[in-house]
CSV table of C-alpha atoms in Angstrom, one decimal:
chain,number,residue,atom,x,y,z
A,1,MET,CA,-9.3,-2.0,-17.8
A,2,PRO,CA,-10.6,0.9,-19.8
A,3,ILE,CA,-7.8,3.9,-20.5
A,4,THR,CA,-9.8,6.8,-17.6
A,5,HIS,CA,-9.4,3.7,-14.9
A,6,GLN,CA,-5.8,3.3,-15.5
A,7,LEU,CA,-4.9,6.8,-15.4
A,8,LEU,CA,-6.6,6.7,-11.9
A,9,ALA,CA,-4.2,3.7,-11.1
A,10,VAL,CA,-1.5,5.5,-12.1
A,11,LEU,CA,-2.6,8.6,-10.0
A,12,VAL,CA,-2.8,5.9,-6.8
A,13,ALA,CA,0.8,5.3,-7.6
A,14,LEU,CA,2.0,8.0,-7.7
A,15,ILE,CA,0.0,9.5,-4.4
A,16,TRP,CA,1.2,6.4,-2.7
A,17,GLY,CA,4.9,6.5,-3.7
A,18,THR,CA,5.6,10.4,-2.7
A,19,ASN,CA,3.9,9.6,0.4
A,20,PHE,CA,6.9,7.9,1.3
A,21,VAL,CA,8.8,10.9,1.6
A,22,PHE,CA,5.7,12.7,4.1
A,23,ILE,CA,6.3,9.8,6.0
A,24,GLU,CA,9.9,10.1,6.2
A,25,LEU,CA,9.6,13.2,7.4
A,26,GLY,CA,6.5,12.8,9.9
A,27,LEU,CA,8.9,10.5,11.6
A,28,ASN,CA,11.2,13.2,12.5
A,29,ASP,CA,8.3,14.6,14.8
A,30,LEU,CA,6.4,11.8,16.0
A,31,PRO,CA,6.7,8.1,16.6
A,32,PRO,CA,5.6,5.5,14.1
A,33,PHE,CA,2.9,3.5,16.0
A,34,LEU,CA,1.3,7.2,17.3
A,35,PHE,CA,1.6,8.8,13.8
A,36,ALA,CA,-0.1,5.4,12.0
A,37,SER,CA,-2.6,6.0,14.7
A,38,LEU,CA,-3.2,9.3,14.4
A,39,ARG,CA,-3.9,9.2,10.7
A,40,PHE,CA,-6.5,6.3,10.9
A,41,THR,CA,-8.3,9.1,13.5
A,42,PHE,CA,-8.8,11.4,11.4
A,43,ALA,CA,-9.9,8.8,8.7
A,44,ALA,CA,-12.6,7.4,11.1
A,45,LEU,CA,-13.8,10.8,12.8
A,46,PRO,CA,-16.2,12.8,11.6
A,47,LEU,CA,-17.2,10.5,8.7
A,48,VAL,CA,-18.3,7.4,10.9
A,49,PHE,CA,-21.2,10.0,12.1
A,50,ILE,CA,-21.6,11.6,8.9
A,51,LEU,CA,-21.8,8.6,6.4
A,52,PRO,CA,-23.7,5.8,7.3
A,53,ARG,CA,-22.1,2.1,8.0
A,54,PRO,CA,-21.8,0.4,4.6
A,55,LYS,CA,-24.0,-3.1,4.3
A,56,VAL,CA,-21.0,-5.1,4.8
A,57,PRO,CA,-20.5,-8.0,7.8
A,58,TRP,CA,-18.5,-6.1,10.6
A,59,ARG,CA,-16.3,-9.1,10.3
A,60,TYR,CA,-15.2,-7.4,7.0
A,61,LEU,CA,-14.9,-3.9,8.0
A,62,ILE,CA,-12.7,-5.3,11.4
A,63,ALA,CA,-10.6,-7.4,9.3
A,64,TYR,CA,-9.8,-4.1,6.7
A,65,GLY,CA,-9.0,-2.1,9.6
A,66,VAL,CA,-6.6,-4.5,11.7
A,67,LEU,CA,-5.1,-5.4,8.4
A,68,ILE,CA,-4.6,-2.3,6.6
A,69,GLY,CA,-4.3,-0.1,9.8
A,70,PHE,CA,-2.1,-2.3,11.7
A,71,GLY,CA,-0.2,-4.5,9.9
A,72,GLN,CA,0.9,-2.7,6.9
A,73,PHE,CA,0.9,0.9,7.8
A,74,GLY,CA,1.8,0.2,11.4
A,75,LEU,CA,4.2,-2.3,10.8
A,76,LEU,CA,5.5,0.1,7.8
A,77,PHE,CA,6.1,3.4,10.0
A,78,TRP,CA,7.8,1.2,12.1
A,79,VAL,CA,10.2,-0.3,9.5
A,80,MET,CA,10.8,3.3,8.2
A,81,GLY,CA,11.8,4.6,11.6
A,82,SER,CA,14.8,2.8,11.7
A,83,HIS,CA,15.3,-0.1,9.8
A,84,MET,CA,14.5,0.7,6.2
A,85,SER,CA,15.2,3.8,3.7
A,86,PRO,CA,11.9,5.6,2.3
A,87,GLY,CA,12.9,4.8,-1.4
A,88,LEU,CA,14.3,0.7,-0.5
A,89,ALA,CA,10.7,0.8,2.0
A,90,SER,CA,8.4,1.9,-1.2
A,91,LEU,CA,9.9,-1.1,-3.4
A,92,VAL,CA,9.8,-4.3,-1.1
A,93,ILE,CA,6.4,-3.2,0.0
A,94,GLN,CA,5.3,-4.4,-3.3
A,95,MET,CA,5.5,-7.3,-2.6
A,96,GLN,CA,1.6,-7.3,-2.2
A,97,ALA,CA,0.8,-7.3,-5.9
A,98,VAL,CA,2.7,-11.3,-5.6
A,99,PHE,CA,0.9,-12.1,-2.6
A,100,THR,CA,-2.1,-10.7,-4.1
A,101,ILE,CA,-2.5,-12.6,-6.9
A,102,PHE,CA,-1.5,-16.0,-5.3
A,103,LEU,CA,-4.4,-15.7,-2.3
A,104,ALA,CA,-6.4,-14.4,-5.2
A,105,LEU,CA,-5.9,-17.6,-6.8
A,106,MET,CA,-6.6,-19.7,-4.1
A,107,LEU,CA,-9.4,-17.9,-2.4
A,108,PHE,CA,-11.3,-16.6,-5.2
A,109,LYS,CA,-10.4,-19.1,-8.0
A,110,GLU,CA,-9.6,-16.1,-10.2
A,111,THR,CA,-7.1,-17.3,-13.0
A,112,ILE,CA,-3.9,-15.7,-14.3
A,113,ARG,CA,-2.6,-15.8,-17.8
A,114,TRP,CA,0.8,-16.6,-18.6
A,115,PRO,CA,2.0,-13.3,-19.7
A,116,GLN,CA,1.0,-12.2,-16.3
A,117,ILE,CA,3.5,-14.7,-14.6
A,118,ILE,CA,6.4,-13.8,-17.0
A,119,ALA,CA,5.1,-9.7,-16.5
A,120,LEU,CA,5.7,-10.5,-13.1
A,121,VAL,CA,8.9,-12.7,-13.3
A,122,ILE,CA,10.4,-9.6,-15.0
A,123,SER,CA,8.8,-7.0,-12.5
A,124,PHE,CA,10.4,-8.8,-9.3
A,125,THR,CA,14.1,-9.2,-11.1
A,126,GLY,CA,14.0,-5.5,-10.5
A,127,ILE,CA,12.8,-6.0,-7.0
A,128,ALA,CA,15.6,-8.9,-6.7
A,129,LEU,CA,18.1,-6.5,-8.2
A,130,ILE,CA,17.7,-3.9,-5.3
A,131,ALA,CA,17.0,-6.2,-2.1
A,132,LEU,CA,20.6,-7.5,-3.7
A,133,LYS,CA,22.2,-3.9,-4.2
A,134,GLY,CA,20.8,-2.0,-1.5
A,135,ASN,CA,21.2,-4.4,1.5
A,136,SER,CA,22.9,-1.4,3.1
A,137,ASP,CA,20.0,0.4,3.5
A,138,ALA,CA,17.8,-2.3,5.2
A,139,THR,CA,18.5,-4.6,8.4
A,140,SER,CA,17.2,-8.2,8.1
A,141,ILE,CA,14.4,-7.7,10.9
A,142,GLY,CA,13.0,-4.5,8.8
A,143,LEU,CA,13.1,-7.1,5.6
A,144,ALA,CA,11.1,-9.1,7.4
A,145,VAL,CA,8.7,-7.1,8.8
A,146,ILE,CA,7.8,-5.3,5.9
A,147,LEU,CA,7.1,-8.5,4.2
A,148,VAL,CA,4.7,-9.0,7.3
A,149,ALA,CA,3.4,-5.3,5.9
A,150,ALA,CA,3.0,-6.4,2.3
A,151,LEU,CA,1.2,-9.9,3.0
A,152,SER,CA,-1.1,-7.5,5.4
A,153,TRP,CA,-1.8,-5.5,2.0
A,154,ALA,CA,-2.8,-8.3,0.2
A,155,ALA,CA,-5.3,-9.8,2.6
A,156,GLY,CA,-6.9,-6.2,2.9
A,157,ASN,CA,-7.1,-6.1,-0.9
A,158,LEU,CA,-9.3,-9.9,-0.9
A,159,VAL,CA,-11.2,-8.2,1.9
A,160,VAL,CA,-12.4,-5.7,-0.6
A,161,LYS,CA,-13.2,-7.8,-3.1
A,162,ARG,CA,-15.1,-10.0,-1.1
A,163,CYS,CA,-17.4,-6.7,-0.3
A,164,GLY,CA,-18.1,-6.6,-3.6
A,165,LYS,CA,-19.9,-3.1,-4.1
A,166,VAL,CA,-20.2,-0.8,-1.2
A,167,SER,CA,-19.9,3.3,-0.2
A,168,ILE,CA,-15.8,3.3,-0.7
A,169,ILE,CA,-15.5,6.2,1.6
A,170,ALA,CA,-17.6,5.3,4.3
A,171,PHE,CA,-15.9,2.0,4.3
A,172,LEU,CA,-12.5,3.8,4.7
A,173,ALA,CA,-13.9,5.5,7.4
A,174,TRP,CA,-16.2,2.8,9.4
A,175,SER,CA,-12.9,0.1,9.2
A,176,SER,CA,-10.3,2.8,10.2
A,177,MET,CA,-12.0,2.8,13.5
A,178,PHE,CA,-10.8,-0.8,14.0
A,179,SER,CA,-7.3,0.2,13.2
A,180,VAL,CA,-6.9,2.8,16.5
A,181,PRO,CA,-6.8,0.2,18.9
A,182,PRO,CA,-4.2,-2.1,18.4
A,183,LEU,CA,-1.9,0.9,16.8
A,184,ALA,CA,-3.0,2.9,19.9
A,185,LEU,CA,-2.2,-0.3,22.2
A,186,MET,CA,1.2,-0.7,20.5
A,187,SER,CA,2.1,3.2,20.7
A,188,TYR,CA,1.1,3.0,24.1
A,189,TYR,CA,3.1,0.0,25.0
A,190,TYR,CA,6.6,0.3,22.5
A,191,GLU,CA,6.9,3.9,22.5
A,192,GLY,CA,5.1,4.7,26.3
A,193,SER,CA,2.8,7.5,27.2
A,194,GLU,CA,5.8,10.2,28.0
A,195,LEU,CA,6.8,9.6,24.8
A,196,VAL,CA,3.6,10.0,23.6
A,197,SER,CA,2.9,12.8,25.7
A,198,ALA,CA,6.0,14.3,24.3
A,199,SER,CA,5.6,14.1,21.2
A,200,LEU,CA,2.0,15.6,20.6
A,201,ALA,CA,2.9,18.7,22.4
A,202,ALA,CA,5.9,19.2,21.1
A,203,ALA,CA,4.7,18.3,17.3
A,204,PRO,CA,5.0,21.6,15.0
A,205,TRP,CA,2.3,22.5,12.4
A,206,GLN,CA,3.9,20.9,9.1
A,207,ALA,CA,4.0,17.1,11.1
A,208,TRP,CA,0.2,17.9,11.5
A,209,ALA,CA,0.1,19.3,7.7
A,210,ILE,CA,1.6,15.7,7.0
A,211,VAL,CA,-1.2,13.5,9.4
A,212,LEU,CA,-4.0,15.8,7.1
A,213,TRP,CA,-2.7,14.6,4.2
A,214,GLN,CA,-1.8,10.5,5.5
A,215,THR,CA,-5.5,10.7,6.4
A,216,LEU,CA,-6.9,12.9,3.4
A,217,GLY,CA,-4.6,12.1,0.4
A,218,ASN,CA,-3.3,8.9,1.3
A,219,THR,CA,-6.2,6.8,2.9
A,220,LEU,CA,-9.3,8.5,1.4
A,221,ILE,CA,-8.0,9.2,-2.2
A,222,GLY,CA,-5.4,6.8,-2.5
A,223,TYR,CA,-7.2,3.8,-1.2
A,224,GLY,CA,-10.7,4.7,-2.1
A,225,LEU,CA,-9.5,4.5,-5.6
A,226,TRP,CA,-7.4,1.7,-5.4
A,227,ASN,CA,-10.5,0.0,-4.1
A,228,LEU,CA,-13.1,1.1,-6.4
A,229,LEU,CA,-10.6,-0.2,-8.9
A,230,LEU,CA,-10.7,-3.4,-7.2
A,231,GLN,CA,-14.2,-3.7,-7.3
A,232,ARG,CA,-14.5,-3.6,-10.7
A,233,HIS,CA,-11.7,-5.5,-11.8
A,234,ALA,CA,-9.8,-8.9,-11.0
A,235,ALA,CA,-7.0,-8.5,-8.4
A,236,ALA,CA,-4.4,-10.2,-10.8
A,237,LEU,CA,-4.9,-6.7,-12.9
A,238,VAL,CA,-5.4,-4.1,-10.5
A,239,ALA,CA,-2.5,-5.4,-7.7
A,240,PRO,CA,0.6,-4.8,-10.7
A,241,TRP,CA,-0.2,-1.1,-11.2
A,242,ALA,CA,1.1,-1.0,-7.8
A,243,LEU,CA,4.9,-1.8,-8.7
A,244,LEU,CA,4.6,1.8,-10.7
A,245,VAL,CA,4.6,3.0,-6.5
A,246,PRO,CA,8.6,2.2,-6.1
A,247,VAL,CA,9.3,4.2,-9.2
A,248,PHE,CA,8.0,7.4,-7.7
A,249,GLY,CA,9.0,6.2,-4.3
A,250,MET,CA,13.0,6.4,-5.1
A,251,ALA,CA,12.6,9.4,-7.4
A,252,ALA,CA,10.6,11.4,-5.1
A,253,SER,CA,13.4,10.5,-2.4
A,254,SER,CA,15.9,11.2,-4.6
A,255,VAL,CA,14.5,14.8,-5.5
A,256,PHE,CA,13.6,15.2,-1.7
A,257,LEU,CA,15.6,13.5,1.1
A,258,GLY,CA,19.0,13.1,-1.5
A,259,GLU,CA,18.5,9.1,-1.4
A,260,SER,CA,21.1,8.0,-3.6
A,261,MET,CA,19.9,6.7,-7.1
A,262,PRO,CA,23.2,4.5,-8.3
A,263,TRP,CA,22.8,2.8,-12.1
A,264,TRP,CA,20.9,-0.6,-10.4
A,265,LYS,CA,18.3,1.6,-9.1
A,266,TRP,CA,17.6,2.9,-12.4
A,267,VAL,CA,17.9,-0.7,-14.1
A,268,ALA,CA,15.2,-2.0,-11.2
A,269,ALA,CA,13.0,0.5,-12.1
A,270,ILE,CA,12.9,-0.3,-16.1
A,271,LEU,CA,12.2,-3.9,-15.4
A,272,ILE,CA,9.7,-3.0,-13.1
A,273,ILE,CA,7.7,-0.4,-16.2
A,274,ALA,CA,8.3,-3.4,-19.0
A,275,GLY,CA,6.5,-6.0,-16.3
A,276,LEU,CA,3.7,-3.7,-15.8
A,277,VAL,CA,3.6,-2.6,-20.0
A,278,ILE,CA,3.7,-6.8,-20.7
A,279,ASN,CA,0.9,-7.5,-18.3
A,280,LEU,CA,-1.8,-4.4,-19.6
A,281,ARG,CA,-1.4,-5.8,-23.0
A,282,SER,CA,-1.8,-9.0,-22.0
A,283,THR,CA,-4.8,-7.7,-20.5
A,284,GLN,CA,-6.0,-6.2,-23.5
A,285,SER,CA,-5.9,-9.1,-26.3
A,286,PRO,CA,-7.0,-12.1,-26.2
A,287,LEU,CA,-4.7,-15.1,-25.6
A,288,THR,CA,-4.5,-18.3,-28.6
A,289,PRO,CA,-6.0,-20.9,-26.7
A,290,VAL,CA,-2.8,-23.9,-26.2
A,291,ARG,CA,-4.0,-26.9,-28.5
A,292,VAL,CA,-3.5,-30.3,-27.1
A,293,PRO,CA,-2.8,-33.2,-30.0
């Protein structure tokens, strides 16, 4: 990846990592599925009336909308509502990097180098450390559900790879239309019309500002840049950059939400960054072929 694309990947990780703080703050005023419904409603409107539909099959727009809107963010918001701390949520959902790489290997026949495998093992040693030491910050059902969210994110990554080069913003806007129905139905079923109405009526301006940032910053800018990188590089190269998200996420949660940062979180962050560096170095130089006698 050229240096400009590497910087874009870091910017995306910074946006996504700090976004966990905004999600936590938004959940103080809005129930999770309503919160996610508003986010994707504003991502779709009014852009779908301005931008032409991207030239991809409808099934790709539907799949991406459902996988990212409901599968990733609907479940993530629900987990963060009462089942997992923001810093830990930012970490566990990065299982998407592993899911993305192995789904790409199976479906697209992409290749992976041994240093990349070693890098992933090192990075996920850090994830395992936090999962082991931080289990008091998460329920068992929360951990299971956020792994489903990570798998949905990974599947959404591969939908983007399948689409090829399309207008990113148009793709996000049109696919967001298909995020809203399952989120709205889940909000009605799980949260109830009375809570939805009361939350909308009582939400302060700060809550609406957070919804706006979810739409513009996290969805259109963050996912716009991420999908741009996925279009131009192998999924196995792009996905590990998301391992920086929990580093930014834990730091932001510590500074702005007072989440504790004991030694083992710092060790885990170092392991994650070390794995990312190894992965990048392995892609910047050719590997010597193994000769079989």
